[in-house]
Coordinates of C-alpha atoms and ligand atoms in Angstrom, one line a residue:
M1 CA 107.0 91.1 70.2
T2 CA 109.9 91.5 68.5
A3 CA 114.0 92.0 70.2
T4 CA 114.0 95.7 68.8
A5 CA 110.2 96.8 69.3
P6 CA 110.1 99.6 72.0
P7 CA 108.6 98.7 75.3
R8 CA 104.7 99.8 75.9
L9 CA 105.4 100.9 79.6
P10 CA 108.1 102.9 81.3
M11 CA 108.4 99.9 83.8
I12 CA 108.4 96.4 84.1
L13 CA 104.9 94.5 84.3
E14 CA 105.5 90.9 83.7
E15 CA 105.1 88.0 85.2
V16 CA 108.2 85.9 87.2
A17 CA 108.6 82.9 88.6
A18 CA 110.3 81.7 92.0
V19 CA 113.5 80.2 90.9
R20 CA 115.0 80.0 94.4
V21 CA 113.5 79.8 97.6
D22 CA 115.3 80.0 101.0
R23 CA 113.8 79.8 104.3
I24 CA 116.6 81.8 106.2
S25 CA 115.7 82.5 109.0
P26 CA 112.6 82.0 111.5
S27 CA 110.8 85.2 109.9
F28 CA 111.9 85.6 106.6
V29 CA 111.8 83.9 103.3
R30 CA 114.0 84.8 100.4
V31 CA 112.7 84.1 96.7
E32 CA 115.0 84.9 94.1
L33 CA 112.5 85.8 90.9
G34 CA 113.1 85.4 87.4
G35 CA 112.6 85.9 83.9
P36 CA 113.7 87.4 80.5
A37 CA 111.7 90.7 80.8
L38 CA 113.7 91.5 84.3
A39 CA 116.4 91.7 82.1
D40 CA 115.7 95.3 81.6
F41 CA 115.2 95.7 84.9
G42 CA 117.6 98.9 86.2
V43 CA 118.0 101.7 88.6
E44 CA 120.1 105.0 88.4
G45 CA 123.4 104.5 91.5
P46 CA 122.4 102.2 93.8
L47 CA 118.9 100.3 95.0
Y48 CA 119.1 101.5 98.4
D49 CA 115.6 101.1 99.6
Q50 CA 114.2 100.4 95.8
R51 CA 110.5 99.2 96.5
V52 CA 108.7 97.0 94.0
K53 CA 105.1 95.8 93.8
L54 CA 104.1 92.2 93.5
V55 CA 101.0 90.7 92.6
F56 CA 99.8 87.6 93.9
P57 CA 97.6 85.1 92.8
A58 CA 93.7 85.0 94.3
E59 CA 91.1 82.1 93.6
R60 CA 91.5 82.8 90.1
G61 CA 94.9 82.6 89.6
L62 CA 97.2 85.7 88.7
P63 CA 96.0 88.7 86.7
S64 CA 96.7 89.0 83.0
V65 CA 99.5 91.7 81.7
A66 CA 99.4 90.4 78.2
G67 CA 99.6 93.8 75.8
A68 CA 99.4 95.9 79.0
D69 CA 99.7 99.4 78.6
G70 CA 99.5 102.8 80.4
T71 CA 95.8 101.8 81.1
W72 CA 96.8 98.4 82.8
L73 CA 96.6 99.7 86.6
A74 CA 93.1 101.7 86.5
T75 CA 91.9 98.8 84.6
W76 CA 93.2 96.3 87.1
R77 CA 91.6 98.1 90.0
Q78 CA 88.1 97.8 88.9
R79 CA 88.1 94.1 88.6
P80 CA 87.1 91.9 91.2
V81 CA 89.6 91.0 93.9
E82 CA 89.2 86.6 92.7
E83 CA 90.5 88.0 89.3
R84 CA 93.1 91.1 90.1
G85 CA 95.2 89.0 93.1
H86 CA 96.5 91.0 95.4
M87 CA 99.1 93.5 95.5
R88 CA 101.4 94.2 98.0
T89 CA 105.0 96.4 98.1
Y90 CA 108.4 94.9 98.8
T91 CA 111.6 96.2 98.7
V92 CA 114.5 94.5 95.9
R93 CA 116.8 93.2 98.4
E94 CA 119.5 92.6 95.8
V95 CA 119.9 91.9 92.3
R96 CA 121.5 89.0 90.9
G97 CA 122.8 87.4 87.5
S98 CA 122.7 89.3 84.4
G99 CA 120.6 89.6 80.9
R100 CA 117.9 87.1 81.1
D101 CA 119.4 85.8 83.8
T102 CA 118.8 88.8 85.9
R103 CA 116.7 87.7 89.5
L104 CA 115.3 89.7 91.8
V105 CA 115.9 89.2 95.4
V106 CA 113.0 89.6 97.7
D107 CA 113.1 88.6 101.9
F108 CA 109.6 88.5 102.4
V109 CA 108.7 88.2 106.4
L110 CA 106.4 85.8 107.7
H111 CA 103.7 87.0 109.8
E112 CA 101.2 84.3 109.9
A113 CA 102.8 83.2 113.7
D114 CA 100.5 85.5 114.6
G115 CA 97.5 84.4 112.8
T116 CA 97.4 87.5 110.5
A117 CA 98.9 85.6 107.0
G118 CA 97.8 88.0 104.5
P119 CA 98.7 86.7 101.0
G120 CA 102.1 87.9 100.3
S121 CA 103.2 86.5 103.9
A122 CA 101.5 83.2 102.8
W123 CA 102.1 83.0 99.3
A124 CA 106.0 83.1 100.6
A125 CA 105.5 80.5 103.2
A126 CA 104.3 78.2 100.5
A127 CA 106.8 79.4 97.6
R128 CA 108.0 76.6 95.6
V129 CA 110.2 77.3 92.8
G130 CA 108.5 77.9 89.6
D131 CA 105.1 79.6 91.3
R132 CA 104.6 83.1 90.0
V133 CA 103.9 86.0 90.7
V134 CA 103.7 89.8 88.8
V135 CA 106.3 92.2 89.0
L136 CA 106.3 96.1 88.6
A137 CA 109.5 96.8 88.6
P138 CA 111.5 100.3 87.3
R139 CA 112.8 99.6 83.8
R140 CA 116.5 100.4 82.8
G141 CA 116.1 104.4 81.5
C142 CA 113.1 105.3 82.4
A143 CA 111.7 106.9 85.4
F144 CA 110.0 104.8 88.0
G145 CA 111.0 106.7 91.9
G146 CA 110.7 104.0 94.7
I147 CA 113.9 104.8 96.4
E148 CA 113.4 107.6 99.3
F149 CA 116.7 107.0 101.0
V150 CA 118.0 110.5 99.7
P151 CA 120.8 111.5 102.5
G152 CA 122.2 114.7 100.7
A153 CA 125.4 116.3 102.5
A154 CA 124.4 115.2 106.0
G155 CA 127.1 114.0 107.8
R156 CA 125.4 111.1 109.5
V157 CA 123.0 108.9 108.7
L158 CA 120.6 107.3 110.8
V159 CA 118.2 104.4 109.4
A160 CA 115.6 102.7 112.2
G161 CA 113.3 99.8 111.6
D162 CA 111.0 96.5 111.8
E163 CA 111.5 93.9 109.8
T164 CA 110.0 94.5 107.1
A165 CA 113.0 97.1 106.7
V166 CA 115.5 94.7 107.1
P167 CA 115.9 94.4 103.6
A168 CA 116.0 97.8 102.4
A169 CA 118.4 98.6 105.4
A170 CA 120.5 95.9 103.9
G171 CA 120.8 97.8 100.4
I172 CA 120.9 101.0 101.9
L173 CA 123.8 99.8 104.2
A174 CA 125.2 98.2 100.3
G175 CA 125.0 101.5 98.5
L176 CA 126.5 103.6 101.3
P177 CA 129.6 105.5 100.1
P178 CA 132.5 104.0 102.5
H179 CA 133.2 107.5 104.4
R180 CA 129.7 107.4 105.4
R181 CA 129.0 107.4 109.1
G182 CA 126.0 106.6 111.7
A183 CA 123.7 104.0 112.5
V184 CA 121.2 101.2 111.7
F185 CA 119.0 100.0 114.3
L186 CA 116.8 96.9 113.1
E187 CA 113.8 95.4 115.7
V188 CA 113.3 92.0 114.4
P189 CA 111.5 88.9 116.0
V190 CA 113.8 86.7 117.8
T191 CA 117.4 86.2 117.8
A192 CA 118.0 84.2 114.8
D193 CA 116.7 86.8 112.6
V194 CA 119.7 88.6 112.9
Q195 CA 121.8 88.9 109.7
R196 CA 125.4 89.9 108.6
L197 CA 124.9 93.3 106.5
V198 CA 127.9 94.6 104.7
G199 CA 128.2 98.9 105.5
P200 CA 130.6 101.5 106.0
P201 CA 132.7 100.6 108.5
G202 CA 131.9 104.0 110.1
V203 CA 128.2 103.1 110.1
E204 CA 127.2 101.1 113.2
V205 CA 124.4 98.1 112.9
V206 CA 122.5 97.6 115.9
W207 CA 120.2 94.3 116.2
L208 CA 117.4 94.3 118.7
P209 CA 115.6 91.1 118.8
R210 CA 112.3 90.8 120.7
D211 CA 112.4 87.3 121.9
G212 CA 109.0 88.2 122.8
A213 CA 109.1 91.7 124.0
P214 CA 106.0 94.1 122.0
L215 CA 106.4 95.0 118.7
G216 CA 108.5 98.5 118.6
S217 CA 109.1 98.1 122.3
L218 CA 113.2 98.1 121.5
L219 CA 113.1 100.4 118.5
G220 CA 111.6 103.6 120.1
P221 CA 114.1 103.5 123.5
A222 CA 117.1 102.9 121.2
V223 CA 117.1 105.7 118.5
L224 CA 116.3 108.1 121.3
A225 CA 119.1 106.9 123.5
H226 CA 121.0 107.6 120.4
L227 CA 120.1 110.9 120.0
G228 CA 120.5 111.4 123.3
A229 CA 116.9 112.4 123.7
G230 CA 115.1 111.0 127.3
S231 CA 111.9 111.9 125.8
A232 CA 109.1 108.4 126.3
I233 CA 107.7 106.7 123.7
E234 CA 104.0 106.5 123.3
E235 CA 102.4 105.2 120.4
P236 CA 99.3 108.6 119.5
A237 CA 95.9 106.9 119.7
E238 CA 95.0 107.8 115.6
V239 CA 97.3 106.4 113.3
D240 CA 97.5 106.7 109.9
P241 CA 97.6 103.3 107.9
D242 CA 99.4 105.2 105.0
L243 CA 101.7 107.0 106.7
W244 CA 104.4 108.2 104.5
E245 CA 106.4 111.4 105.1
T246 CA 109.2 112.4 103.3
P247 CA 110.7 116.2 102.4
S248 CA 108.8 115.1 98.9
Y249 CA 105.7 113.4 99.6
S250 CA 103.4 114.0 103.1
S251 CA 100.6 112.3 103.4
S252 CA 99.1 114.3 106.4
G253 CA 99.2 116.8 103.8
E254 CA 101.7 119.2 105.7
P255 CA 103.8 120.9 104.0
V256 CA 107.6 119.2 103.4
A257 CA 110.5 121.8 102.8
T258 CA 110.1 123.9 105.3
A259 CA 113.2 124.6 108.2
P260 CA 112.2 123.6 112.1
A261 CA 110.3 126.4 113.8
G262 CA 113.4 126.2 116.5
G263 CA 115.9 127.1 114.3
S264 CA 119.0 124.9 114.2
S265 CA 119.7 121.8 116.6
H266 CA 122.4 119.1 117.2
L267 CA 120.9 117.2 114.8
D268 CA 121.3 119.8 111.8
D269 CA 123.9 117.6 110.6
L270 CA 121.7 113.6 110.6
Y271 CA 119.4 112.5 108.1
A272 CA 117.1 109.7 109.5
W273 CA 115.1 106.9 107.2
I274 CA 112.3 105.2 109.5
A275 CA 110.3 102.7 108.4
G276 CA 108.1 99.9 109.5
E277 CA 104.9 99.0 111.3
A278 CA 102.7 102.5 111.0
G279 CA 102.3 103.4 114.8
V280 CA 105.5 102.8 116.0
V281 CA 106.8 105.2 113.1
T282 CA 104.5 107.7 114.0
A283 CA 105.3 107.7 117.7
L284 CA 109.1 108.2 116.6
R285 CA 108.0 110.9 114.3
R286 CA 106.8 112.9 117.0
V287 CA 109.5 112.7 119.3
L288 CA 112.4 113.5 116.5
V289 CA 110.4 116.2 114.8
R290 CA 107.9 117.6 117.7
E291 CA 110.3 117.4 119.9
L292 CA 113.8 117.7 118.6
G293 CA 112.8 119.7 115.9
M294 CA 114.6 117.8 113.1
D295 CA 114.4 119.4 110.4
R296 CA 111.8 117.8 107.9
R297 CA 113.7 118.4 105.0
Q298 CA 116.0 115.9 106.5
V299 CA 113.8 113.4 107.4
A300 CA 111.7 110.2 105.9
F301 CA 109.3 108.4 107.9
M302 CA 107.6 105.8 106.2
G303 CA 105.1 103.0 107.5
Y304 CA 105.3 99.8 105.9
W305 CA 102.4 98.3 107.4
R306 CA 99.7 98.9 109.9
R307 CA 98.9 96.4 112.8
G308 CA 95.3 95.3 112.1
V309 CA 95.1 96.9 108.2
A310 CA 95.6 94.5 105.1
G311 CA 97.2 95.5 102.4
Ligands
LIG401 C1 108.0 100.7 100.9 C2 107.7 99.2 101.3 C3 108.6 98.4 101.3 C4 108.5 96.9 101.6 N1 109.3 96.2 102.0 C5 109.1 95.0 102.6 C6 109.8 93.7 102.4 O1 110.6 94.0 101.5 N2 109.3 92.3 103.1 C7 108.5 91.9 103.9 O2 108.1 91.2 104.3 N3 107.7 93.6 104.0 C8 107.6 94.6 103.1 N4 107.0 95.7 103.1 C9 105.9 95.3 104.1 C10 104.6 94.8 103.4 O3 104.5 95.4 101.8 C11 103.4 94.6 104.4 O4 104.0 93.9 105.4 C12 102.5 93.8 103.6 O5 101.0 94.2 104.1 C13 102.3 92.0 103.4 O6 101.2 92.2 102.6 P1 100.1 90.5 103.4 O7 99.5 90.3 102.5 O8 101.5 89.8 104.3 O9 99.8 91.1 104.6 P2 98.0 91.9 104.2 O10 97.3 91.3 103.5 O11 99.0 93.6 104.2 O12 97.9 92.4 105.7 C14 97.2 91.2 106.4 C15 97.3 91.1 107.7 O13 99.1 90.8 108.2 C16 99.1 92.2 109.4 N5 100.8 92.1 108.8 C17 101.3 92.8 107.1 N6 102.2 92.9 107.8 C18 102.5 92.2 109.3 C19 103.9 92.0 109.4 N7 105.4 92.7 108.9 N8 104.1 91.6 111.0 C20 102.8 91.3 111.5 N9 101.4 91.4 111.1 C21 101.7 91.8 109.5 C22 98.4 93.3 108.6 O14 98.2 94.2 109.9 C23 97.2 92.5 108.8 O15 96.6 92.3 109.9 C24 107.3 96.6 102.7 C25 106.2 98.1 102.4 C26 106.4 98.7 101.9 C27 105.3 100.3 101.8

């Protein structure tokens, strides 16, 4: 393709390589992904929780993206997994460099410690400079989607999540205007995973290291205490592994653009963004929406992963 040829796709779909790998803490590996195609990376406005898709190699390496057009994804899905590799979702923690030296920083959670490493975690654990993945990412000037943090005119923001949401919370904090007020709650595996995040002075960041406590056992109570709610948090028996409830999409098929049945509440000026393990997020959603009557147009609840479910 010549430098002047128009792009074939309204997104970046290219092989990129790890150009730097750092084990930043016990549970996180930070990888800078680089490649000339990333010169075209761009989003309108702050990155916030911008997500991208990464394809990790399987037995037969990475799927080819040469000459990919609008049919690539559908064709890719039909190929056997050993050929197509493994697609997973990650957050752009940061963008470094510019032009052909543009690098996407991705912070990978290592979750092999509990014996459940998937292809994403395993790739990051072994990553060396030069290792390659396929990335699907926003192309400058084209609509890609993938940002769910939309606080509108809310007076306060609440961001809450587990370790998989730390990169998104970092992006949200970095993108918030200086006058924003609010709180961020982040549950991470161990104290040594706590990072220094930079955000507006009026947004408090609270780290909740589990240090052996069960997943979700600190996040729920901390969020409820912050909201002045006393309800007990209980994970429901049935959890949608693809939980995704935002003002524009409901994985359960609920109508989304409605005001709360109970009229106004003390949470009317709050916008809440909550992501992490689907069972933990479902339990929080139940309390915030059903019991505290939060306006569903002011909340985004996202299952970033589900215990025992791959992909
Ligand atoms: C919008 C979005 C943004 C995300 N951003 C990030 C990010 O920036 N960094 C990041 O690390 N993750 C992020 N995630 C979560 C990530 O996509 C999942 O954790 C994914 O399952 C990891 O793939 P895998 O191949 O390692 O494991 P899989 O093959 O998907 O799963 C294998 C096994 O590991 C378990 N598992 C998966 N993830 C975890 C975990 N975190 N802890 C413990 N067990 C786990 C599964 O339950 C399963 O039993 C994001 C998810 C979404 C939807």
